[in-house]
Coordinates of C-alpha atoms in Angstrom, one line a residue:
Chain A
M1 CA -137.2 66.2 -8.3
G2 CA -135.9 64.7 -4.9
I3 CA -133.8 61.7 -3.4
D4 CA -134.4 60.2 -0.1
I5 CA -130.5 59.9 1.7
Q6 CA -130.5 57.3 4.6
S7 CA -126.5 59.1 5.9
V8 CA -126.3 62.6 5.7
I9 CA -122.8 63.5 5.7
M10 CA -122.9 67.4 4.7
R11 CA -126.0 69.2 5.2
L12 CA -126.2 73.2 3.7
I13 CA -129.2 75.4 4.8
D14 CA -130.1 78.1 2.8
V15 CA -126.3 79.1 2.3
S16 CA -125.8 82.2 0.6
Y17 CA -122.2 84.2 -0.2
S18 CA -121.5 87.0 -2.7
Y19 CA -118.3 88.0 -3.8
A20 CA -117.3 92.0 -2.7
G21 CA -121.0 91.7 -1.2
R22 CA -122.0 92.5 -4.5
Y23 CA -121.4 89.5 -7.2
P24 CA -123.6 86.5 -5.6
A25 CA -122.3 83.3 -6.1
L26 CA -124.9 81.1 -3.9
M27 CA -128.7 81.9 -2.9
D28 CA -129.9 80.5 -0.5
V29 CA -128.7 77.0 -1.1
N30 CA -130.2 74.1 0.4
L31 CA -128.8 70.6 -0.3
S32 CA -127.5 66.9 1.0
I33 CA -125.0 64.8 0.8
G34 CA -125.4 61.1 1.8
D35 CA -122.6 58.9 2.8
G36 CA -121.0 57.2 0.2
E37 CA -122.9 58.5 -2.5
Q38 CA -121.5 60.0 -6.0
V39 CA -123.2 62.9 -6.5
V40 CA -122.7 65.7 -9.7
I41 CA -123.0 69.3 -9.2
L42 CA -123.9 70.3 -13.0
G43 CA -124.2 73.7 -13.6
A44 CA -122.6 76.6 -16.3
N45 CA -119.5 78.2 -16.0
G46 CA -120.6 81.2 -13.3
S47 CA -122.9 79.4 -11.4
G48 CA -121.1 78.9 -8.4
K49 CA -119.9 75.6 -8.3
S50 CA -116.5 76.2 -7.6
T51 CA -117.7 78.6 -4.8
L52 CA -120.1 76.0 -3.2
L53 CA -117.0 73.7 -3.0
K54 CA -115.0 75.9 -1.3
I55 CA -117.8 76.2 1.2
M56 CA -118.5 72.7 1.7
D57 CA -114.2 72.2 2.5
G58 CA -114.1 75.0 5.2
L59 CA -111.9 77.5 3.1
I60 CA -114.3 80.6 2.7
R61 CA -117.4 81.3 5.2
P62 CA -120.9 81.7 3.7
D63 CA -122.2 85.1 4.3
S64 CA -125.7 83.5 5.7
G65 CA -127.3 80.2 6.2
R66 CA -125.4 76.8 7.9
L67 CA -122.9 74.2 7.2
E68 CA -123.3 71.1 9.0
A69 CA -120.8 68.5 8.1
F70 CA -120.4 64.9 10.2
D71 CA -123.3 65.7 12.8
E72 CA -121.3 68.9 13.7
D73 CA -121.8 72.9 12.7
V74 CA -119.2 74.0 10.5
T75 CA -120.2 77.0 9.6
T76 CA -117.7 79.2 11.0
I77 CA -114.8 76.7 11.3
V78 CA -112.8 79.3 9.3
D79 CA -112.3 81.0 12.6
D80 CA -110.9 78.0 14.4
P81 CA -107.8 76.4 13.1
A82 CA -108.0 73.2 15.3
R83 CA -111.2 71.6 14.3
S84 CA -110.8 73.6 10.9
R85 CA -107.6 71.2 10.6
D86 CA -109.4 67.9 11.3
L87 CA -112.7 68.8 8.8
H88 CA -110.1 69.3 6.0
R89 CA -108.4 65.8 7.1
R90 CA -112.1 64.5 6.6
V91 CA -113.3 66.6 3.3
G92 CA -110.9 66.8 0.9
L93 CA -111.3 69.6 -1.9
V94 CA -109.4 68.8 -5.4
F95 CA -108.8 72.9 -7.2
Q96 CA -110.1 73.3 -10.7
D97 CA -106.6 74.0 -11.7
P98 CA -104.2 71.7 -11.2
D99 CA -100.6 74.3 -10.7
V100 CA -102.8 75.9 -7.7
Q101 CA -102.5 72.5 -5.8
L102 CA -98.8 71.2 -6.7
F103 CA -96.5 73.7 -5.0
S104 CA -94.1 71.9 -4.3
P105 CA -90.9 70.4 -5.6
T106 CA -92.1 66.8 -6.4
V107 CA -95.1 65.7 -6.7
W108 CA -93.7 63.0 -3.7
D109 CA -93.6 66.3 -1.4
D110 CA -97.1 67.2 -2.7
V111 CA -98.8 64.0 -2.2
A112 CA -97.0 64.0 1.6
F113 CA -98.1 67.6 2.0
G114 CA -101.0 66.8 4.1
P115 CA -100.2 64.1 5.8
L116 CA -97.2 66.3 7.3
Q117 CA -99.4 69.4 8.3
M118 CA -101.5 66.8 10.3
G119 CA -98.2 66.1 12.3
W120 CA -98.4 62.4 11.6
P121 CA -95.8 60.4 12.1
P122 CA -93.2 59.6 9.5
E123 CA -94.0 55.9 8.5
D124 CA -97.9 56.6 8.4
V125 CA -96.9 59.7 5.9
R126 CA -94.9 57.4 3.4
R127 CA -97.7 54.9 3.7
H128 CA -100.5 57.2 2.8
V129 CA -98.1 59.1 -0.1
S130 CA -97.4 55.4 -1.6
E131 CA -101.0 54.4 -1.5
A132 CA -102.2 57.7 -3.1
L133 CA -99.9 58.0 -5.5
E134 CA -100.7 54.1 -6.5
T135 CA -104.5 54.9 -6.8
M136 CA -104.0 57.6 -9.0
E137 CA -101.5 55.2 -10.8
I138 CA -98.3 57.8 -10.5
T139 CA -96.2 56.3 -8.7
H140 CA -93.4 56.4 -11.3
L141 CA -94.0 60.3 -11.4
A142 CA -93.6 60.3 -7.7
Q143 CA -89.9 62.4 -8.4
R144 CA -91.3 64.4 -11.0
A145 CA -91.6 68.7 -10.6
P146 CA -94.9 69.9 -11.1
Y147 CA -93.4 71.9 -14.4
E148 CA -92.8 68.4 -15.7
L149 CA -96.1 66.7 -15.9
S150 CA -98.9 66.6 -18.5
G151 CA -102.4 68.0 -17.8
G152 CA -103.7 64.5 -17.3
E153 CA -100.5 63.5 -14.8
K154 CA -100.9 67.5 -12.9
K155 CA -104.8 66.2 -12.1
R156 CA -104.3 62.6 -10.7
A157 CA -101.1 64.0 -8.8
A158 CA -103.8 66.9 -7.4
I159 CA -106.0 63.8 -6.6
A160 CA -103.5 62.5 -5.1
T161 CA -102.7 65.3 -2.5
A162 CA -106.3 64.9 -1.4
L163 CA -105.9 61.3 -1.3
S164 CA -103.3 60.8 1.0
L165 CA -105.0 62.3 3.7
D166 CA -107.6 59.5 3.4
P167 CA -110.5 61.7 3.6
D168 CA -114.2 60.5 3.9
V169 CA -115.5 62.8 1.3
L170 CA -114.0 63.8 -2.0
L171 CA -114.4 67.8 -3.2
L172 CA -113.8 67.8 -7.0
D173 CA -114.2 71.0 -9.1
E174 CA -113.9 70.3 -13.1
P175 CA -111.5 67.1 -12.9
T176 CA -111.3 67.0 -16.0
A177 CA -111.3 70.5 -17.8
S178 CA -109.1 71.4 -20.8
L179 CA -108.3 67.3 -20.8
D180 CA -107.7 65.5 -24.3
P181 CA -110.0 62.0 -24.3
R182 CA -107.3 59.7 -23.5
S183 CA -106.4 61.2 -20.0
K184 CA -110.0 62.4 -19.5
A185 CA -111.1 58.9 -19.8
V186 CA -108.4 57.5 -17.5
L187 CA -109.5 60.1 -15.1
V188 CA -112.9 58.8 -15.3
D189 CA -112.2 55.3 -14.9
L190 CA -110.3 56.5 -11.7
I191 CA -112.4 58.5 -10.2
A192 CA -115.7 56.2 -10.9
R193 CA -113.1 52.9 -8.8
L194 CA -113.1 55.4 -6.1
G195 CA -116.6 55.3 -6.3
Q196 CA -116.8 51.8 -5.8
E197 CA -114.9 51.6 -3.3
K198 CA -118.2 53.7 -1.3
K199 CA -116.1 57.1 -0.9
T200 CA -118.1 59.8 -0.7
I201 CA -117.6 62.2 -3.8
V202 CA -119.0 65.2 -5.0
T203 CA -117.6 66.6 -8.3
A204 CA -118.5 69.7 -9.9
T205 CA -118.4 69.8 -13.7
Q206 CA -120.4 71.1 -17.0
E207 CA -119.0 68.0 -18.6
L208 CA -122.5 66.1 -19.5
E209 CA -120.2 63.0 -21.1
I210 CA -118.4 62.2 -17.5
V211 CA -121.6 62.6 -15.3
E212 CA -123.2 58.4 -15.8
A213 CA -119.5 57.7 -14.9
V214 CA -118.3 59.8 -12.1
G215 CA -122.3 59.7 -10.2
S216 CA -125.4 58.2 -9.4
R217 CA -127.0 61.7 -8.4
A218 CA -127.3 64.8 -10.4
I219 CA -127.5 68.3 -8.6
V220 CA -128.5 70.8 -11.2
F221 CA -127.5 74.8 -10.3
G222 CA -129.5 77.3 -12.8
D223 CA -127.6 79.8 -14.9
S224 CA -128.4 82.4 -13.1
E225 CA -130.0 81.3 -10.0
H226 CA -127.1 80.4 -8.0
H227 CA -128.9 77.6 -6.2
P228 CA -130.1 74.2 -7.3
I229 CA -133.1 73.9 -9.7
A230 CA -133.2 70.0 -10.2
D231 CA -131.6 66.9 -7.9
G232 CA -132.3 63.3 -9.0
L233 CA -130.7 60.4 -10.4
V234 CA -128.5 61.2 -13.1
W235 CA -130.6 59.4 -15.7
E236 CA -133.2 61.1 -15.0
I237 CA -131.5 64.4 -15.5
L238 CA -129.6 63.2 -18.1
Q239 CA -132.8 62.5 -19.7
D240 CA -134.4 66.0 -19.1
T241 CA -133.4 68.2 -22.0
E242 CA -135.5 70.9 -21.2
L243 CA -133.8 71.1 -17.4
L244 CA -130.4 71.0 -19.2
L245 CA -131.4 73.7 -21.7
S246 CA -132.3 76.1 -19.0
A247 CA -129.4 75.3 -17.0
N248 CA -127.4 76.0 -20.3
L249 CA -125.6 73.4 -20.4
I250 CA -126.8 72.4 -23.9
H251 CA -127.8 74.2 -26.9
E252 CA -129.3 74.8 -30.1
H253 CA -127.2 74.5 -32.7
L254 CA -127.7 75.4 -36.8
H255 CA -125.3 73.7 -38.9
Y256 CA -124.9 72.0 -42.5
H257 CA -124.7 67.8 -43.1
G258 CA -123.8 68.7 -47.0
P259 CA -127.1 70.4 -48.5
I260 CA -129.1 69.6 -45.4
R261 CA -130.1 72.0 -42.8
H262 CA -129.9 70.8 -39.6
I263 CA -131.1 72.3 -36.3
H264 CA -130.6 69.9 -32.8
R265 CA -129.2 69.8 -29.1
H266 CA -125.4 70.0 -28.3
E267 CA -123.9 69.7 -24.8
T268 CA -122.1 72.7 -23.6
A269 CA -118.4 71.3 -23.9
G270 CA -117.2 68.7 -26.4
G271 CA -120.1 68.8 -29.4
H272 CA -122.1 66.1 -28.6
H273 CA -125.3 64.9 -30.0
S274 CA -127.9 65.1 -28.1
Chain B
M1 CA -91.2 93.0 -44.4
L2 CA -87.8 92.7 -43.3
R3 CA -87.5 95.3 -41.4
L4 CA -90.9 94.1 -39.6
T5 CA -89.3 90.9 -38.7
L6 CA -86.5 92.8 -37.5
R7 CA -88.5 95.1 -35.3
R8 CA -90.4 92.1 -33.7
R9 CA -87.2 90.1 -33.2
D10 CA -85.9 93.4 -31.5
F11 CA -89.1 93.7 -28.7
V12 CA -91.0 90.8 -28.7
G13 CA -89.0 87.8 -30.4
R14 CA -85.4 88.6 -27.7
S15 CA -88.1 88.7 -25.0
L16 CA -90.1 85.3 -25.9
S17 CA -86.8 83.3 -26.5
G18 CA -85.0 84.6 -23.6
M19 CA -88.1 83.2 -21.6
T20 CA -88.2 80.2 -23.6
G21 CA -84.6 79.9 -22.8
V22 CA -85.0 80.4 -19.3
L23 CA -87.8 76.9 -19.2
E24 CA -85.4 75.2 -21.3
R25 CA -82.0 75.4 -19.6
A26 CA -84.2 74.6 -16.0
L27 CA -85.8 71.2 -18.2
Y28 CA -82.3 70.9 -19.4
S29 CA -80.0 71.3 -15.2
E30 CA -83.0 69.1 -14.4
E31 CA -82.5 66.2 -17.3
E32 CA -78.5 66.1 -16.4
A33 CA -79.0 65.9 -12.7
R34 CA -80.9 62.7 -13.2
Q35 CA -78.3 61.3 -15.4
P36 CA -75.8 58.4 -13.6
G37 CA -72.6 60.1 -12.5
L38 CA -70.5 60.5 -9.0
L39 CA -72.1 63.4 -7.9
Q40 CA -75.8 62.8 -9.1
S41 CA -75.5 59.7 -6.8
M42 CA -73.9 62.2 -3.6
D43 CA -76.2 63.1 -0.3
P44 CA -77.4 67.1 -1.6
R45 CA -75.6 67.9 1.9
V46 CA -72.5 66.4 1.5
K47 CA -72.6 68.3 -2.0
I48 CA -73.8 71.6 -1.0
V49 CA -71.3 71.6 2.1
A50 CA -68.3 70.3 -0.7
V51 CA -68.8 72.8 -2.9
L52 CA -69.2 75.4 -0.1
L53 CA -66.0 74.8 1.0
L54 CA -64.6 74.9 -2.4
I55 CA -65.9 78.0 -3.2
L56 CA -64.5 79.3 0.0
T57 CA -60.9 78.0 -0.8
A58 CA -60.9 79.4 -4.1
A59 CA -62.7 83.0 -3.1
L60 CA -60.1 83.5 -0.1
A61 CA -57.0 82.5 -2.4
H62 CA -53.5 84.3 -2.5
H63 CA -52.3 82.3 -5.2
L64 CA -52.9 81.4 -9.3
I65 CA -51.7 78.2 -8.8
T66 CA -54.4 77.3 -6.1
V67 CA -57.1 78.3 -8.0
G68 CA -55.9 76.2 -11.0
V69 CA -56.1 73.5 -8.5
V70 CA -59.7 74.0 -7.6
Y71 CA -61.0 74.5 -11.1
G72 CA -59.0 71.4 -11.9
L73 CA -60.8 70.0 -9.2
V74 CA -64.4 71.1 -10.5
L75 CA -63.0 69.7 -13.8
L76 CA -62.5 66.1 -12.5
L77 CA -65.4 66.2 -10.5
A78 CA -67.9 66.9 -13.7
Y79 CA -65.8 64.8 -16.0
F80 CA -66.8 62.0 -13.5
S81 CA -70.6 63.3 -13.5
N82 CA -71.0 62.6 -17.2
L83 CA -71.5 66.2 -17.7
S84 CA -70.0 67.6 -21.1
L85 CA -66.6 69.5 -20.7
S86 CA -66.9 72.1 -23.2
S87 CA -70.6 72.5 -22.4
F88 CA -70.0 72.9 -19.2
A89 CA -66.8 75.3 -19.5
K90 CA -68.8 77.5 -21.7
R91 CA -71.3 78.3 -19.1
G92 CA -69.1 78.4 -16.2
W93 CA -67.2 80.8 -17.5
L94 CA -68.8 83.1 -19.7
G95 CA -71.4 85.8 -18.8
I96 CA -70.9 85.7 -15.0
T97 CA -66.9 85.9 -15.4
L98 CA -66.9 88.5 -18.6
F99 CA -68.6 91.0 -16.7
S100 CA -66.0 90.6 -13.6
A101 CA -63.3 91.0 -15.5
A102 CA -64.6 93.9 -17.2
V103 CA -65.4 95.3 -13.5
F104 CA -61.7 94.3 -12.9
V105 CA -60.2 96.9 -15.7
P106 CA -59.8 99.8 -14.3
A107 CA -58.0 98.5 -12.0
L108 CA -55.2 97.2 -14.1
F109 CA -54.3 100.7 -14.3
L110 CA -54.0 101.6 -10.9
L111 CA -51.8 98.4 -9.2
P112 CA -48.0 99.6 -9.1
G113 CA -45.4 97.0 -10.5
H114 CA -43.3 96.3 -13.3
P115 CA -45.1 97.7 -16.2
L116 CA -45.8 95.1 -19.1
L117 CA -47.7 97.4 -21.7
V118 CA -47.7 101.3 -21.4
L119 CA -51.0 102.7 -23.3
L120 CA -50.4 106.4 -22.2
E121 CA -46.9 107.8 -20.9
G122 CA -45.6 111.2 -20.0
P123 CA -46.9 113.6 -17.6
P124 CA -49.7 114.1 -15.7
I125 CA -50.7 110.5 -16.6
R126 CA -49.1 107.4 -17.1
L127 CA -51.1 104.5 -17.8
A128 CA -49.9 101.1 -18.5
I129 CA -50.4 97.5 -17.3
T130 CA -48.4 96.0 -14.6
D131 CA -47.2 92.5 -13.9
A132 CA -48.9 93.0 -10.4
S133 CA -52.4 94.2 -11.6
L134 CA -52.3 91.5 -14.2
Y135 CA -51.8 88.8 -11.8
S136 CA -54.7 90.6 -9.8
A137 CA -56.8 90.3 -12.3
A138 CA -56.1 86.7 -13.7
L139 CA -56.5 86.1 -9.8
F140 CA -60.0 87.9 -9.5
V141 CA -61.2 86.7 -12.5
G142 CA -60.2 82.9 -11.6
R143 CA -61.7 83.0 -8.5
V144 CA -65.2 84.3 -10.0
G145 CA -65.0 81.9 -12.8
T146 CA -64.0 78.7 -10.4
S147 CA -66.9 79.7 -7.7
V148 CA -69.4 80.1 -10.7
S149 CA -68.3 76.6 -11.7
L150 CA -68.3 75.5 -8.7
A151 CA -71.8 76.5 -8.0
L152 CA -72.8 75.0 -11.5
L153 CA -71.6 71.6 -10.9
L154 CA -73.6 71.7 -8.0
V155 CA -77.2 72.8 -9.7
S156 CA -75.8 70.4 -13.0
T157 CA -76.1 67.2 -10.7
T158 CA -78.8 67.8 -8.1
R159 CA -81.8 68.0 -8.8
W160 CA -83.7 71.2 -7.4
A161 CA -85.8 69.5 -5.3
D162 CA -82.9 68.0 -3.2
Q163 CA -80.9 71.0 -3.4
L164 CA -83.7 72.6 -1.1
R165 CA -84.0 69.3 1.0
G166 CA -80.6 69.5 1.5
M167 CA -80.7 73.1 2.7
G168 CA -83.3 72.0 4.8
R169 CA -81.4 69.1 6.3
L170 CA -78.6 71.8 6.6
R171 CA -80.7 73.8 8.9
V172 CA -81.7 76.6 6.7
P173 CA -85.1 77.7 7.9
E174 CA -87.8 75.5 6.7
V175 CA -89.8 78.6 5.5
F176 CA -87.0 80.2 3.8
V177 CA -85.9 76.6 2.1
V178 CA -90.5 76.4 1.1
V179 CA -90.8 80.2 0.2
L180 CA -88.1 79.1 -2.3
G181 CA -88.9 76.3 -3.5
M182 CA -93.1 78.3 -4.2
T183 CA -91.5 80.9 -6.1
Y184 CA -89.5 78.4 -8.3
R185 CA -92.1 77.1 -9.2
Y186 CA -94.4 79.5 -9.8
I187 CA -91.9 81.6 -11.4
F188 CA -92.5 78.8 -14.2
L189 CA -96.1 79.4 -14.4
L190 CA -95.8 83.5 -14.7
L191 CA -92.9 82.7 -17.3
R192 CA -95.5 80.7 -19.3
A193 CA -98.0 83.1 -18.9
A194 CA -95.5 85.8 -20.3
S195 CA -94.6 84.2 -22.7
N196 CA -98.4 83.4 -23.7
L197 CA -98.5 87.8 -23.9
F198 CA -95.6 88.1 -25.9
L199 CA -96.9 85.3 -28.4
A200 CA -100.8 86.9 -28.5
R201 CA -98.9 90.2 -29.3
A202 CA -96.8 89.1 -31.7
S203 CA -99.9 86.7 -33.4
R204 CA -101.7 90.5 -33.7
T205 CA -99.2 93.0 -34.7
V206 CA -99.0 93.2 -38.3
S207 CA -97.0 96.3 -38.7
A208 CA -94.2 98.3 -36.9
T209 CA -94.3 99.9 -33.5
S210 CA -93.5 102.4 -31.8
G211 CA -91.3 102.7 -28.9
A212 CA -93.3 104.5 -26.5
E213 CA -95.9 101.8 -27.7
Q214 CA -93.9 99.0 -27.2
R215 CA -93.3 100.7 -23.5
R216 CA -97.0 101.2 -23.2
W217 CA -97.5 97.7 -23.7
A218 CA -94.8 96.0 -21.8
G219 CA -96.0 98.2 -18.6
S220 CA -99.7 96.5 -19.0
A221 CA -98.4 92.9 -19.3
V222 CA -96.7 93.8 -16.0
G223 CA -99.7 94.9 -14.4
V224 CA -101.7 91.7 -15.4
L225 CA -99.0 89.3 -14.7
V226 CA -98.8 90.9 -11.3
K227 CA -102.4 90.9 -11.0
R228 CA -102.6 87.6 -11.5
S229 CA -100.2 86.7 -9.6
V230 CA -102.0 87.9 -6.7
K231 CA -104.4 85.9 -7.3
L232 CA -102.8 82.7 -7.7
S233 CA -100.9 83.4 -4.2
A234 CA -104.4 83.5 -3.1
D235 CA -105.6 80.3 -4.3
V236 CA -102.4 78.6 -3.5
H237 CA -103.0 79.5 0.3
L238 CA -106.0 78.1 0.1
A239 CA -105.1 75.1 -1.4
M240 CA -102.5 74.6 1.5
Q241 CA -105.6 75.4 4.1
A242 CA -107.6 73.0 2.6
R243 CA -104.7 70.4 3.2
G244 CA -104.5 71.4 6.8
F245 CA -101.7 74.2 6.6
S246 CA -102.1 76.9 9.2
G247 CA -98.7 78.6 9.3
T248 CA -96.2 76.4 10.3
I249 CA -94.2 74.4 7.5
R250 CA -93.5 70.6 8.3
T251 CA -91.4 68.3 6.5
L252 CA -89.9 65.2 6.1
D253 CA -86.1 64.4 6.3
E254 CA -85.6 61.6 3.9
Y255 CA -81.6 61.4 3.9
I256 CA -79.7 58.6 5.0
M257 CA -75.5 59.0 4.6
R258 CA -74.0 56.2 3.5
D259 CA -70.2 55.5 3.2
E260 CA -69.1 56.8 -0.3
D261 CA -71.0 60.5 1.2
W262 CA -68.7 60.5 4.3
L263 CA -65.9 59.4 2.3
M264 CA -66.8 62.5 -0.1
L265 CA -66.8 64.3 2.7
F266 CA -63.9 63.2 4.3
L267 CA -62.1 63.5 0.7
T268 CA -62.6 67.3 0.4
A269 CA -62.4 68.2 3.8
F270 CA -58.4 66.7 2.8
A271 CA -58.2 68.3 -0.1
V272 CA -59.6 71.9 1.2
A273 CA -56.6 71.3 4.2
G274 CA -54.1 70.7 1.7
L275 CA -55.0 73.6 -0.7
I276 CA -54.5 75.9 2.2
L277 CA -51.8 74.6 3.3
L278 CA -50.4 74.5 -0.1
D279 CA -51.9 78.6 -0.8
G280 CA -50.0 79.5 3.0
R281 CA -46.6 78.1 1.6
L282 CA -46.2 79.2 -2.1
P283 CA -44.2 82.8 -2.0
W284 CA -46.4 86.0 -2.9
G285 CA -46.3 87.0 -6.5

C-alpha cells in the first residue's frame, strides 16, 4: 500500500533510534508527510510512535538516517538552538501526558509560554493565546491551575499550548488516551475541525475508533518491526483485519453471549466489536 | 481486626490523610482567593508589599500593644475580605505559634524581674516566672502569631499564580519565580502519585506488618517517587524545549496599578508609620 503526496512538508529517510543504544524504538523508518494532510500513525504500545513524534519535532536526534522539514535537513537541529526554536515554532508537539506540558501556574500562562519564548510582542502573545483558547473552547479555564482541570480539559489545554504558536504541523501523541467517552468525542471533534482548516496534523494513536475522524491517511507501525508496515487511506487500512491483527491493534477474543460460545476480533482499546 | 485497623491508621492511614489534607487545603485556599472581597480585588504587588511592611512592623515592635494593633488590622482586613474569622484565627495561631511558645518556655525562667509564680524556691536553684519573662514570652508569641496570620492573609486572598506574578513584578529573579511555580505544580502530581502508592499498599495489606517492614516499604516508595520525578523532569524539559525554551524564561507583565491599589499602599504606609511612632512613644516594659 502507498499514497501519492503532492507537496511534502516532512520526510524521514532510513531513520533509526534506540534507547541506551540497546532498546530499539525505530528501525529504518521511511515516511513523508504532505502539506495539509491529516495522518494517523497507528501502532500498539512500544511500537515507537512517541519516539517518532519527538524526532519529528527535533527534540531527539536519530542514531542514523535523515530528517527533512520544510525543504531543509534538520537531522542535527537538536545541537543548534536558533534553528531548533524556528522548527519548534513551525512544528507543535502535544505530549501523551498533559501534566508534562502544563507546568505553569495557570492555563493562560501555559498557553502563553511558547509565544513568550519566541520573543513576540505582548499584544501578539495575548492575541495568539486568546485564539488558541477559543479554538479549543477553554477560554473559561484560562485562569485555572492545571491541577484543577479534568482529564479532557487538560488535553484541550495541552493542545492549546501548541496551537498558540500557530504551527504549520501539529503532532499529537495519543490525544484521547485515558479519556471518558464524552471528553473523547469533544476532543476528536476539535481535532477534526483543525483538520478541516487544512492544518497538517499527525496523530499517533492505537484507538481505532477515532482514526476515521482525525485522519484520511494511516501509517501502521508493526508490533515488533519498529517501522511502518502499511501506509494507505484510512478506510483501506481499517478494512484489513489481518494487518490490524499482526500489528496487535485488534485481537481474537473468546466469550459467551448466554449459552452461545463466541469468538471474534476486538480492537485493543475500547473493546469494540469489529 | 480492630488492632489491624488501628495499625493501618498508624502508618498508611496517617500518611494518606496527611497527603489528602495538603491537597484539600491548597484547593480550599485557591477557592477562598477567588471569593469577592477587599484584598482579593487588590493588586498582588500591593498585597505583598503591605504584608511585608506589616510583618516587619510586628517583628520589630517592642510593645505588646503595637503587636495587638497590627493583629487587629489583620482581623479587620480578613473580615472585609470575607474570610471566616474563627477559622482564620485558628489557622494563624495553631501549629507554628504553639511551637514557638514551646520554644520560649526555658526563657520564662531566665529573665530577672518581679516573680509571679515560684516553682522551686531555695538554694541552689530558684525557678520562678517573672513579670518581665511573661511579657517577653507574650511579645514573642504575639509577633510570631501576627506574622503567621499576615502571611496567611496573603495566601488566603491571593491566588498562587498571582503571588508568583506579584513576586516577579517586584524584581524577584524570574528563574526563582518560575522554578518555585513549577515546584509547587509538580509537588501536587507527586503527592497524588504517593497517595496512590499508599492506597495500593493499604488495599493489599491483610495483616499487621512490623515497623521494620513498614520502614523498608516507605524507603522503596521514596525510591519509586524519586525515579518518577527524574523522568517527569526530563519530560517537562523536553516539553519546554518543544515550545522554544532555550534557557531563558520570559514572562508577561499583566498588572496595572489602579487608584484603589495606590490608596491601599498609601494607607498601609501611613498605618506602619503610625505604628512605629506609637511603638517608640510607649513606655518600656
